[in-house]
mmCIF file of C-alpha atoms in Angstrom:
data_model
loop_
_atom_site.group_PDB
_atom_site.id
_atom_site.type_symbol
_atom_site.label_atom_id
_atom_site.label_comp_id
_atom_site.label_asym_id
_atom_site.label_seq_id
_atom_site.Cartn_x
_atom_site.Cartn_y
_atom_site.Cartn_z
ATOM 1 C CA UNK N 1 0.000 0.000 0.000
ATOM 2 C CA UNK N 2 1.335 3.427 -0.970
ATOM 3 C CA UNK N 3 1.764 6.072 1.664
ATOM 4 C CA UNK N 4 -0.648 8.980 1.577
ATOM 5 C CA UNK N 5 1.464 12.121 1.854
ATOM 6 C CA UNK N 6 0.322 15.715 2.257
ATOM 7 C CA UNK N 7 2.922 18.051 0.765
ATOM 8 C CA UNK N 8 3.088 21.468 2.425
ATOM 9 C CA UNK N 9 5.220 24.115 0.742
ATOM 10 C CA UNK N 10 5.935 27.781 1.183
ATOM 11 C CA UNK N 11 6.842 30.084 -1.641
ATOM 12 C CA UNK N 12 6.334 27.619 -4.475
ATOM 13 C CA UNK N 13 5.868 29.551 -7.689
ATOM 14 C CA UNK N 14 2.405 29.263 -9.216
ATOM 15 C CA UNK N 15 4.070 28.053 -12.429
ATOM 16 C CA UNK N 16 5.385 24.952 -10.624
ATOM 17 C CA UNK N 17 1.910 24.045 -9.344
ATOM 18 C CA UNK N 18 0.392 24.621 -12.764
ATOM 19 C CA UNK N 19 3.085 22.492 -14.424
ATOM 20 C CA UNK N 20 2.364 19.616 -12.028
ATOM 21 C CA UNK N 21 -1.368 19.865 -12.808
ATOM 22 C CA UNK N 22 -0.654 20.051 -16.560
ATOM 23 C CA UNK N 23 1.561 16.953 -16.440
ATOM 24 C CA UNK N 24 -1.124 15.029 -14.546
ATOM 25 C CA UNK N 25 -3.823 16.048 -17.023
ATOM 26 C CA UNK N 26 -1.641 15.038 -19.985
ATOM 27 C CA UNK N 27 -0.947 11.648 -18.403
ATOM 28 C CA UNK N 28 -4.651 11.056 -17.805
ATOM 29 C CA UNK N 29 -5.587 12.140 -21.335
ATOM 30 C CA UNK N 30 -3.075 9.719 -22.817
ATOM 31 C CA UNK N 31 -4.534 6.855 -20.791
ATOM 32 C CA UNK N 32 -1.758 6.737 -18.215
ATOM 33 C CA UNK N 33 -2.415 6.678 -14.544
ATOM 34 C CA UNK N 34 -1.536 9.969 -12.886
ATOM 35 C CA UNK N 35 0.753 10.016 -9.884
ATOM 36 C CA UNK N 36 -1.303 11.017 -6.815
ATOM 37 C CA UNK N 37 -0.197 14.308 -5.316
ATOM 38 C CA UNK N 38 -1.888 16.116 -2.481
ATOM 39 C CA UNK N 39 -0.478 19.479 -1.602
ATOM 40 C CA UNK N 40 -1.170 22.838 -0.083
ATOM 41 C CA UNK N 41 0.890 25.914 -0.711
ATOM 42 C CA UNK N 42 1.529 29.043 1.255
ATOM 43 C CA UNK N 43 2.544 32.403 -0.137
ATOM 44 C CA UNK N 44 5.252 32.822 2.470
ATOM 45 C CA UNK N 45 7.204 30.862 5.039
ATOM 46 C CA UNK N 46 5.713 33.087 7.765
ATOM 47 C CA UNK N 47 2.170 32.172 6.725
ATOM 48 C CA UNK N 48 3.023 28.471 6.715
ATOM 49 C CA UNK N 49 4.701 28.628 10.120
ATOM 50 C CA UNK N 50 1.710 30.511 11.535
ATOM 51 C CA UNK N 51 -0.510 27.621 10.419
ATOM 52 C CA UNK N 52 1.734 24.651 11.208
ATOM 53 C CA UNK N 53 2.862 25.720 14.675
ATOM 54 C CA UNK N 54 4.742 23.348 17.009
ATOM 55 C CA UNK N 55 1.536 22.806 19.047
ATOM 56 C CA UNK N 56 -0.442 21.955 15.919
ATOM 57 C CA UNK N 57 2.272 19.565 14.723
ATOM 58 C CA UNK N 58 2.139 17.861 18.135
ATOM 59 C CA UNK N 59 -1.643 17.711 17.793
ATOM 60 C CA UNK N 60 -1.295 16.077 14.347
ATOM 61 C CA UNK N 61 1.143 13.473 15.640
ATOM 62 C CA UNK N 62 -1.062 12.655 18.638
ATOM 63 C CA UNK N 63 -4.203 12.461 16.510
ATOM 64 C CA UNK N 64 -2.473 10.223 13.961
ATOM 65 C CA UNK N 65 -1.242 7.946 16.739
ATOM 66 C CA UNK N 66 -4.625 7.654 18.496
ATOM 67 C CA UNK N 67 -6.891 7.581 15.435
ATOM 68 C CA UNK N 68 -10.339 9.130 15.015
ATOM 69 C CA UNK N 69 -11.589 10.838 18.154
ATOM 70 C CA UNK N 70 -13.645 13.736 19.385
ATOM 71 C CA UNK N 71 -12.094 17.137 19.908
ATOM 72 C CA UNK N 72 -12.931 16.926 23.621
ATOM 73 C CA UNK N 73 -11.110 13.593 23.967
ATOM 74 C CA UNK N 74 -8.166 14.937 21.980
ATOM 75 C CA UNK N 75 -7.967 18.006 24.241
ATOM 76 C CA UNK N 76 -7.908 15.735 27.306
ATOM 77 C CA UNK N 77 -5.191 13.551 25.761
ATOM 78 C CA UNK N 78 -3.084 16.626 24.969
ATOM 79 C CA UNK N 79 -3.798 18.261 28.339
ATOM 80 C CA UNK N 80 -4.953 21.400 26.540
ATOM 81 C CA UNK N 81 -7.987 23.665 26.664
ATOM 82 C CA UNK N 82 -10.876 22.481 24.476
ATOM 83 C CA UNK N 83 -11.384 25.904 22.864
ATOM 84 C CA UNK N 84 -7.746 26.108 21.757
ATOM 85 C CA UNK N 85 -7.733 22.552 20.391
ATOM 86 C CA UNK N 86 -11.015 23.250 18.586
ATOM 87 C CA UNK N 87 -9.453 26.329 16.929
ATOM 88 C CA UNK N 88 -6.366 24.357 15.956
ATOM 89 C CA UNK N 89 -8.481 21.559 14.469
ATOM 90 C CA UNK N 90 -10.508 24.035 12.403
ATOM 91 C CA UNK N 91 -7.328 25.622 11.044
ATOM 92 C CA UNK N 92 -5.865 22.216 10.176
ATOM 93 C CA UNK N 93 -9.109 21.125 8.492
ATOM 94 C CA UNK N 94 -8.991 24.291 6.385
ATOM 95 C CA UNK N 95 -5.494 23.339 5.186
ATOM 96 C CA UNK N 96 -6.446 19.662 4.559
ATOM 97 C CA UNK N 97 -4.238 18.226 7.312
ATOM 98 C CA UNK N 98 -7.218 16.946 9.348
ATOM 99 C CA UNK N 99 -10.608 15.588 8.301
ATOM 100 C CA UNK N 100 -13.852 14.435 9.929
ATOM 101 C CA UNK N 101 -15.430 10.999 9.611
ATOM 102 C CA UNK N 102 -19.157 10.222 9.307
ATOM 103 C CA UNK N 103 -19.560 10.328 13.090
ATOM 104 C CA UNK N 104 -17.965 13.790 13.302
ATOM 105 C CA UNK N 105 -14.733 12.513 14.823
ATOM 106 C CA UNK N 106 -11.518 14.127 13.658
ATOM 107 C CA UNK N 107 -8.605 12.201 12.188
ATOM 108 C CA UNK N 108 -5.431 12.639 10.135
ATOM 109 C CA UNK N 109 -5.951 11.086 6.691
ATOM 110 C CA UNK N 110 -2.212 11.101 5.915
ATOM 111 C CA UNK N 111 0.632 8.750 6.679
ATOM 112 C CA UNK N 112 3.039 11.681 6.424
ATOM 113 C CA UNK N 113 3.003 15.449 6.203
ATOM 114 C CA UNK N 114 5.991 16.612 4.168
ATOM 115 C CA UNK N 115 6.777 20.235 5.069
ATOM 116 C CA UNK N 116 9.218 22.110 2.825
ATOM 117 C CA UNK N 117 10.813 25.351 3.986
ATOM 118 C CA UNK N 118 12.797 27.006 1.219
ATOM 119 C CA UNK N 119 15.655 29.107 2.514
ATOM 120 C CA UNK N 120 15.830 31.240 -0.608
ATOM 121 C CA UNK N 121 13.151 33.261 -2.310
ATOM 122 C CA UNK N 122 11.770 31.597 -5.401
ATOM 123 C CA UNK N 123 10.658 33.468 -8.519
ATOM 124 C CA UNK N 124 6.902 33.680 -9.024
#
């Protein structure tokens, strides 16, 4: 079974994202199977680091380890305030790092989250 990876990048030029989409579409149109790619991009490193904070990364790891759960149970496991965990979960859902199942429990649908931090500015 292939790993499901969420790719998180800061400062990736729009042209690179468009080229990846173009290549996938061309492969599909020619009858080939496209390589699965799930990614979210941030305009800047600061924006990405404001979203994927150390506390939220800890939350992701704990949630992945424990599996689907309620936000209240997750807050208890983390020893954190429910309101803060709820806010973190909503932010992570917005950026596709967390999802909800049919019972409303939250879970991490990824085997890995690959976070790329470029140290140089990339051309747009």
